[in-house]
Tab-separated table of C-alpha atoms in Angstrom:
chain	number	residue	atom	x	y	z
A	103	ALA	CA	-37.269	7.320	31.441
A	104	GLY	CA	-33.799	8.648	32.149
A	105	GLY	CA	-33.526	6.434	35.215
A	106	ALA	CA	-34.649	3.369	33.300
A	107	GLY	CA	-32.137	4.095	30.561
A	108	ALA	CA	-29.325	4.481	33.066
A	109	ALA	CA	-30.277	1.238	34.751
A	110	ALA	CA	-30.335	-0.615	31.452
A	111	GLY	CA	-26.917	0.754	30.567
A	112	GLY	CA	-25.583	-0.281	33.946
A	113	ASP	CA	-26.932	-3.811	33.538
A	114	GLY	CA	-25.311	-4.027	30.109
A	115	ALA	CA	-21.980	-2.858	31.485
A	116	SER	CA	-22.208	-5.373	34.318
A	117	ALA	CA	-23.026	-8.176	31.905
A	118	ALA	CA	-20.079	-7.194	29.710
A	119	ALA	CA	-17.764	-7.161	32.736
A	120	ILE	CA	-18.992	-10.615	33.747
A	121	ASP	CA	-18.524	-11.974	30.228
A	122	GLU	CA	-15.033	-10.487	30.038
A	123	ALA	CA	-14.097	-12.003	33.392
A	124	THR	CA	-15.318	-15.380	32.120
A	125	LEU	CA	-13.372	-15.016	28.875
A	126	TYR	CA	-10.084	-14.300	30.682
A	127	ASP	CA	-10.781	-16.470	33.728
A	128	ARG	CA	-7.709	-18.703	33.521
A	129	GLN	CA	-5.190	-15.926	32.995
A	130	LEU	CA	-6.814	-13.759	35.672
A	131	ARG	CA	-6.171	-16.605	38.092
A	132	VAL	CA	-2.497	-16.623	37.087
A	133	TRP	CA	-1.485	-12.954	36.920
A	134	GLY	CA	-4.442	-11.058	38.374
A	135	HIS	CA	-6.664	-8.133	37.445
A	136	GLU	CA	-3.954	-5.455	37.408
A	137	ALA	CA	-1.906	-7.289	34.782
A	138	GLN	CA	-5.047	-7.913	32.725
A	139	ARG	CA	-5.930	-4.216	32.947
A	140	ARG	CA	-2.481	-3.289	31.622
A	141	MET	CA	-2.995	-5.644	28.714
A	142	ARG	CA	-6.423	-4.217	27.914
A	143	ASP	CA	-5.143	-0.626	28.099
A	144	SER	CA	-2.117	-1.227	25.851
A	145	ARG	CA	-2.024	-1.486	22.069
A	146	VAL	CA	0.428	-3.385	19.867
A	147	LEU	CA	1.225	-2.443	16.275
A	148	ILE	CA	1.648	-5.512	14.050
A	149	ALA	CA	3.709	-4.162	11.150
A	150	GLY	CA	3.500	-6.571	8.221
A	151	VAL	CA	0.761	-9.203	8.223
A	152	ASP	CA	2.864	-12.209	7.280
A	153	ALA	CA	2.408	-15.717	8.699
A	154	THR	CA	4.438	-15.259	11.889
A	155	LEU	CA	2.967	-11.878	12.755
A	156	ALA	CA	-0.548	-13.190	12.098
A	157	GLU	CA	0.160	-15.794	14.792
A	158	VAL	CA	1.428	-13.072	17.135
A	159	ALA	CA	-1.707	-11.000	16.547
A	160	LYS	CA	-3.940	-14.023	17.186
A	161	ASN	CA	-2.261	-14.809	20.501
A	162	LEU	CA	-2.361	-11.215	21.718
A	163	VAL	CA	-6.019	-10.725	20.819
A	164	LEU	CA	-7.032	-13.987	22.484
A	165	GLY	CA	-5.166	-12.796	25.580
A	166	GLY	CA	-6.997	-9.465	25.662
A	167	ILE	CA	-4.445	-7.099	24.094
A	168	PRO	CA	-5.733	-4.723	21.378
A	169	VAL	CA	-3.738	-4.668	18.149
A	170	THR	CA	-3.498	-2.549	15.029
A	171	LEU	CA	-2.548	-4.303	11.798
A	172	GLN	CA	-0.376	-2.377	9.330
A	173	ASP	CA	0.633	-3.412	5.828
A	174	THR	CA	1.039	-1.674	2.480
A	175	ALA	CA	1.069	-4.882	0.415
A	176	ASP	CA	-1.827	-6.682	-1.227
A	177	VAL	CA	-2.534	-10.369	-0.700
A	178	GLU	CA	-0.842	-12.696	-3.177
A	179	ALA	CA	-1.559	-16.368	-3.754
A	180	SER	CA	1.688	-17.294	-1.973
A	181	ASP	CA	0.482	-15.531	1.211
A	182	VAL	CA	-2.509	-17.789	1.692
A	183	GLY	CA	-0.799	-21.119	2.388
A	184	ALA	CA	0.916	-20.398	5.721
A	185	ASN	CA	-1.048	-17.368	6.955
A	186	ILE	CA	-3.934	-18.251	9.282
A	187	MET	CA	-5.633	-14.875	8.734
A	188	LEU	CA	-5.755	-14.927	4.927
A	189	ARG	CA	-7.949	-16.991	2.600
A	190	THR	CA	-8.260	-17.880	-1.057
A	191	GLY	CA	-10.237	-15.033	-2.582
A	192	ASP	CA	-8.349	-12.344	-0.639
A	193	GLU	CA	-5.888	-11.860	-3.492
A	194	GLY	CA	-5.648	-8.214	-4.500
A	195	SER	CA	-6.937	-6.904	-1.152
A	196	ASN	CA	-4.683	-5.138	1.315
A	197	ARG	CA	-3.248	-7.727	3.716
A	198	ALA	CA	-4.094	-5.791	6.890
A	199	ALA	CA	-7.646	-5.046	5.749
A	200	ALA	CA	-8.224	-8.659	4.688
A	201	ALA	CA	-6.976	-10.085	7.994
A	202	LEU	CA	-8.807	-7.655	10.287
A	203	PRO	CA	-12.343	-9.186	10.240
A	204	ARG	CA	-11.015	-12.677	11.015
A	205	LEU	CA	-8.890	-11.350	13.843
A	206	GLN	CA	-11.844	-9.428	15.272
A	207	GLU	CA	-13.909	-12.623	15.374
A	208	LEU	CA	-11.520	-13.977	18.016
A	209	ASN	CA	-12.397	-11.325	20.602
A	210	GLY	CA	-15.387	-9.019	20.356
A	211	PHE	CA	-14.373	-7.098	23.490
A	212	LEU	CA	-11.391	-5.439	21.789
A	213	ALA	CA	-11.307	-2.528	19.344
A	214	LEU	CA	-9.020	-3.600	16.499
A	215	ASP	CA	-8.121	-1.625	13.389
A	216	ALA	CA	-5.952	-1.680	10.264
A	217	LEU	CA	-3.617	0.829	8.627
A	218	GLU	CA	-2.486	0.825	5.003
A	219	ALA	CA	-0.061	3.765	5.261
A	220	PRO	CA	3.717	3.086	5.161
A	221	LEU	CA	5.077	2.271	8.609
A	222	LEU	CA	7.719	4.995	8.743
A	223	GLU	CA	5.201	7.612	7.577
A	224	LEU	CA	2.700	7.176	10.416
A	225	LYS	CA	1.808	10.422	12.192
A	226	ASP	CA	2.613	11.271	15.799
A	227	ASP	CA	-1.001	10.800	16.881
A	228	GLU	CA	-0.816	7.209	15.607
A	229	TRP	CA	2.458	6.475	17.401
A	230	ARG	CA	1.032	7.691	20.703
A	231	ARG	CA	-1.399	4.772	20.642
A	232	PHE	CA	1.242	2.033	20.720
A	233	ARG	CA	3.113	0.411	23.583
A	234	VAL	CA	4.873	-2.220	21.442
A	235	VAL	CA	5.687	-2.687	17.744
A	236	VAL	CA	6.220	-6.148	16.249
A	237	ALA	CA	7.585	-5.762	12.713
A	238	SER	CA	8.393	-8.168	9.896
A	239	ALA	CA	11.870	-7.750	8.430
A	240	SER	CA	10.524	-8.962	5.077
A	241	ARG	CA	8.853	-5.570	4.560
A	242	LEU	CA	11.828	-3.451	5.642
A	243	THR	CA	15.329	-2.918	4.291
A	244	ALA	CA	18.226	-3.018	6.745
A	245	GLU	CA	18.375	0.781	6.879
A	246	GLN	CA	14.611	0.992	7.370
A	247	GLN	CA	14.934	-1.372	10.325
A	248	PHE	CA	17.500	0.948	11.882
A	249	ALA	CA	15.245	3.937	11.168
A	250	LEU	CA	12.295	2.155	12.781
A	251	ASP	CA	14.372	1.394	15.871
A	252	GLU	CA	15.440	5.029	16.158
A	253	LEU	CA	11.822	6.144	15.776
A	254	CYS	CA	10.574	3.690	18.406
A	255	ARG	CA	13.283	4.829	20.810
A	256	ALA	CA	12.279	8.452	20.308
A	257	LYS	CA	8.642	7.517	21.026
A	258	GLY	CA	9.459	5.217	23.959
A	259	VAL	CA	7.957	2.205	22.164
A	260	ALA	CA	9.283	-1.355	22.547
A	261	LEU	CA	10.323	-3.017	19.277
A	262	TYR	CA	10.578	-6.598	18.010
A	263	ILE	CA	11.802	-7.371	14.471
A	264	VAL	CA	11.192	-10.861	13.075
A	265	TYR	CA	13.281	-12.688	10.441
A	266	SER	CA	12.103	-15.913	8.779
A	267	PHE	CA	13.894	-18.365	6.508
A	268	GLY	CA	12.146	-21.699	6.167
A	269	PHE	CA	12.735	-23.980	9.135
A	270	HIS	CA	14.569	-21.190	10.953
A	271	ALA	CA	13.530	-17.859	12.451
A	272	VAL	CA	14.997	-15.096	14.623
A	273	PHE	CA	13.672	-12.057	16.418
A	274	LEU	CA	15.665	-9.103	17.753
A	275	VAL	CA	14.436	-6.941	20.631
A	276	ASP	CA	14.919	-3.335	21.726
A	277	LEU	CA	13.048	-2.463	24.920
A	278	ILE	CA	15.303	0.583	25.532
A	279	GLU	CA	15.062	0.538	29.358
A	280	HIS	CA	12.792	-2.065	30.907
A	281	THR	CA	11.851	-2.757	34.526
A	282	TRP	CA	9.953	-5.852	35.568
A	283	ILE	CA	8.863	-7.798	38.619
A	284	ARG	CA	10.537	-11.161	39.079
A	285	ALA	CA	8.074	-13.992	38.501
A	286	ASP	CA	7.947	-17.787	38.396
A	287	GLU	CA	7.324	-19.909	35.295
A	288	HIS	CA	3.591	-19.194	35.636
A	289	MET	CA	4.242	-15.413	35.721
A	290	ARG	CA	3.225	-15.177	39.374
A	291	PRO	CA	5.299	-12.567	41.282
A	292	ILE	CA	8.147	-13.858	43.431
A	293	LYS	CA	8.139	-12.167	46.843
A	294	ASP	CA	10.997	-11.338	49.182
A	295	LYS	CA	11.008	-12.346	52.854
A	296	ASP	CA	8.816	-9.347	53.693
A	297	GLY	CA	6.220	-10.248	51.065
A	298	ALA	CA	7.187	-7.459	48.650
A	299	ASP	CA	7.692	-7.775	44.889
A	300	ILE	CA	11.302	-8.031	43.684
A	301	PRO	CA	12.003	-5.535	40.864
A	302	ASP	CA	14.772	-5.818	38.283
A	303	SER	CA	15.777	-3.905	35.157
A	304	LEU	CA	17.629	-4.186	31.842
A	305	THR	CA	19.166	-1.749	29.376
A	306	TYR	CA	19.066	-2.630	25.662
A	307	PRO	CA	21.465	-1.582	22.891
A	308	THR	CA	20.161	-0.075	19.678
A	309	MET	CA	19.533	-2.441	16.787
A	310	ARG	CA	22.511	-0.936	14.975
A	311	ASP	CA	24.808	-1.671	17.920
A	312	ALA	CA	23.375	-5.166	18.371
A	313	VAL	CA	23.943	-6.310	14.782
A	314	GLY	CA	27.476	-4.916	14.793
A	315	ALA	CA	28.493	-6.511	18.092
A	316	SER	CA	31.157	-9.149	18.753
A	317	TRP	CA	30.201	-12.827	18.659
A	318	SER	CA	33.133	-13.976	20.793
A	319	HIS	CA	30.849	-14.898	23.707
A	320	LEU	CA	28.683	-17.088	21.464
A	321	ARG	CA	30.166	-20.553	21.308
A	322	ARG	CA	28.847	-23.711	19.685
A	323	GLY	CA	27.779	-26.411	22.104
A	324	GLY	CA	24.962	-27.439	24.378
A	325	LYS	CA	21.444	-27.095	23.047
A	326	ASP	CA	21.777	-23.626	21.597
A	327	VAL	CA	20.898	-22.845	18.009
A	328	LYS	CA	23.596	-20.268	17.392
A	329	GLU	CA	23.948	-21.319	13.766
A	330	THR	CA	20.497	-19.891	13.030
A	331	LEU	CA	21.450	-16.590	14.635
A	332	PHE	CA	24.782	-16.499	12.782
A	333	VAL	CA	23.055	-17.012	9.438
A	334	GLN	CA	20.492	-14.287	10.151
A	335	GLN	CA	23.260	-11.878	11.107
A	336	THR	CA	25.249	-12.771	7.984
A	337	LEU	CA	22.226	-12.256	5.731
A	338	PHE	CA	21.606	-8.917	7.422
A	339	GLN	CA	25.187	-7.818	6.738
A	340	PHE	CA	24.853	-8.963	3.122
A	341	GLU	CA	21.768	-6.794	2.669
A	342	MET	CA	23.492	-3.827	4.293
A	343	SER	CA	26.413	-4.038	1.873
A	344	HIS	CA	24.421	-4.901	-1.271
A	345	GLY	CA	21.193	-2.985	-0.694
A	346	ARG	CA	19.091	-6.103	-1.336
A	347	PRO	CA	18.372	-9.486	0.269
A	348	ALA	CA	20.541	-12.477	-0.635
A	349	THR	CA	19.187	-15.149	-2.986
A	350	SER	CA	20.279	-18.694	-3.781
A	351	ASP	CA	22.527	-17.294	-6.508
A	352	ASP	CA	24.498	-15.446	-3.813
A	353	ALA	CA	25.157	-18.553	-1.698
A	354	ASP	CA	28.912	-18.754	-2.363
A	355	GLU	CA	29.373	-15.075	-1.589
A	356	VAL	CA	27.313	-15.425	1.600
A	357	VAL	CA	29.490	-18.347	2.729
A	358	ASP	CA	32.616	-16.240	2.174
A	359	LEU	CA	31.018	-13.359	4.070
A	360	ALA	CA	30.095	-15.680	6.944
A	361	ARG	CA	33.678	-16.884	7.265
A	362	SER	CA	34.972	-13.328	7.195
A	363	LEU	CA	32.444	-12.171	9.788
A	364	SER	CA	33.067	-15.103	12.104
A	365	LYS	CA	36.795	-14.440	12.106
A	366	GLY	CA	36.389	-10.691	12.499
A	367	ARG	CA	33.916	-11.049	15.352
A	368	GLY	CA	35.898	-13.433	17.479
A	369	LEU	CA	34.772	-16.910	16.414
A	370	THR	CA	36.930	-19.856	15.412
A	371	LYS	CA	36.377	-22.241	12.519
A	372	ASP	CA	34.809	-24.807	14.851
A	373	ASP	CA	32.211	-22.299	16.040
A	374	TRP	CA	30.730	-21.768	12.608
A	375	VAL	CA	27.975	-23.534	10.677
A	376	ASP	CA	29.224	-25.586	7.724
A	377	GLY	CA	28.932	-24.197	4.214
A	378	SER	CA	26.371	-26.709	2.940
A	379	GLN	CA	23.947	-25.910	5.762
A	380	LEU	CA	24.449	-22.203	5.227
A	381	ARG	CA	23.689	-22.536	1.502
A	382	ASP	CA	20.458	-24.395	2.298
A	383	MET	CA	19.359	-21.673	4.708
A	384	VAL	CA	20.169	-18.873	2.253
A	385	GLY	CA	17.881	-20.532	-0.268
A	386	MET	CA	14.994	-20.275	2.209
A	387	SER	CA	15.514	-16.605	3.072
A	388	GLY	CA	12.135	-14.903	3.486
A	389	VAL	CA	10.188	-18.184	3.281
A	390	GLU	CA	7.690	-18.920	6.074
A	391	LEU	CA	6.412	-22.330	7.163
A	392	SER	CA	3.192	-22.512	9.164
A	393	ALA	CA	4.642	-24.721	11.922
A	394	VAL	CA	7.610	-22.406	12.510
A	395	ALA	CA	5.319	-19.368	12.343
A	396	SER	CA	3.138	-20.926	15.040
A	397	VAL	CA	6.070	-21.552	17.397
A	398	MET	CA	7.543	-18.099	16.882
A	399	GLY	CA	4.111	-16.502	17.201
A	400	GLY	CA	3.601	-18.163	20.568
A	401	THR	CA	7.054	-17.187	21.811
A	402	LEU	CA	6.700	-13.593	20.662
A	403	GLY	CA	3.209	-13.325	22.122
A	404	GLN	CA	4.521	-14.412	25.508
A	405	GLU	CA	7.370	-11.893	25.313
A	406	VAL	CA	4.976	-9.038	24.532
A	407	VAL	CA	2.798	-10.032	27.497
A	408	LYS	CA	5.894	-9.927	29.732
A	409	VAL	CA	6.703	-6.404	28.581
A	410	ILE	CA	3.185	-5.045	28.969
A	411	THR	CA	2.499	-6.638	32.355
A	412	GLY	CA	5.995	-6.058	33.728
A	413	ARG	CA	6.140	-9.695	34.816
A	414	ALA	CA	9.174	-11.974	34.350
A	415	LYS	CA	12.488	-11.357	32.609
A	416	PRO	CA	12.178	-10.727	28.856
A	417	VAL	CA	14.548	-11.883	26.111
A	418	HIS	CA	17.670	-9.721	26.146
A	419	ASN	CA	17.978	-9.198	23.155
A	420	ALA	CA	17.792	-11.959	20.499
A	421	PHE	CA	15.992	-15.282	20.086
A	422	ALA	CA	16.592	-17.972	17.450
A	423	PHE	CA	14.513	-21.044	16.602
A	424	ASP	CA	15.686	-24.081	14.627
A	425	GLY	CA	12.705	-26.003	13.288
A	426	MET	CA	14.874	-28.946	12.251
A	427	SER	CA	15.995	-29.664	15.815
A	428	LEU	CA	12.874	-28.113	17.421
A	429	ARG	CA	15.061	-25.997	19.687
A	430	GLY	CA	15.047	-22.321	20.506
A	431	SER	CA	17.547	-20.202	22.421
A	432	ALA	CA	17.869	-16.639	23.676
A	433	PHE	CA	21.104	-14.725	23.064
A	434	ARG	CA	22.689	-11.427	24.015
A	435	LEU	CA	24.100	-9.234	21.263
A	436	GLY	CA	26.040	-6.138	22.224
A	437	VAL	CA	25.148	-6.418	25.921
């Protein structure tokens, strides 16, 4: 009986392995079994189940990366429109708990879970589970973002913080110290003349250093979307000085702050976004649109895969997307 039971268990394990190989067939062909194993053995904390982070979670789970959803807020009617993981009828339920069953449906091979405790109050045994944290700025004050970065650095955890305002979005990155293998656009390793992988590495500034850095190397022109990054940085500075996010009523003050910051950080008048555009973007602070969330979710998902697999150069250390022009650009702040 024992032998029969062992055989049955072995057949089940083999069948599961075959099904898993079929599920991930295309990506296994691209980056191989070792990279897929790293993805399966890592876990990403999705901190704040808003529209963009729901897209990130979807992409990671479909790719074979386990995630934990964390949120202290309950679902409101306004959450349902742009968030692919929330439905009418979820109102009043915790956002992480409501999204979890729908996320699990996407990949039955992964163990997913949800946390309702405050992010900065998670215990050490929880933090030891995570390789990467992707956090929504909408659930964190400026000082809490700095505190989260310091905590992630102490734990050796990579951190992405996402900012959304209507047609525009930004994410900032702190990978602390990161080493990767150079790869082509398909994430296949590039070899040297002897057939060996080519390693490279990057050092990242803290979030506090990044948001306080000079902008003198950021110049308008080309296909960059620096204006989006400038506005995000200005809104961040406003919140730091006022202890609250800016609203439409603060638009004139934000414009004055933007002009002061641009001058103090090495920009000229011609480098800066015009006041009318800035006022429009301030009015959309914290607003998410499903199309922008989808683009940012795909970009962030790809960046997390790069970090976990150690393939290809990651963003170092900011990315901005302009949904009006359909352009996105990576930037370096404080590096």
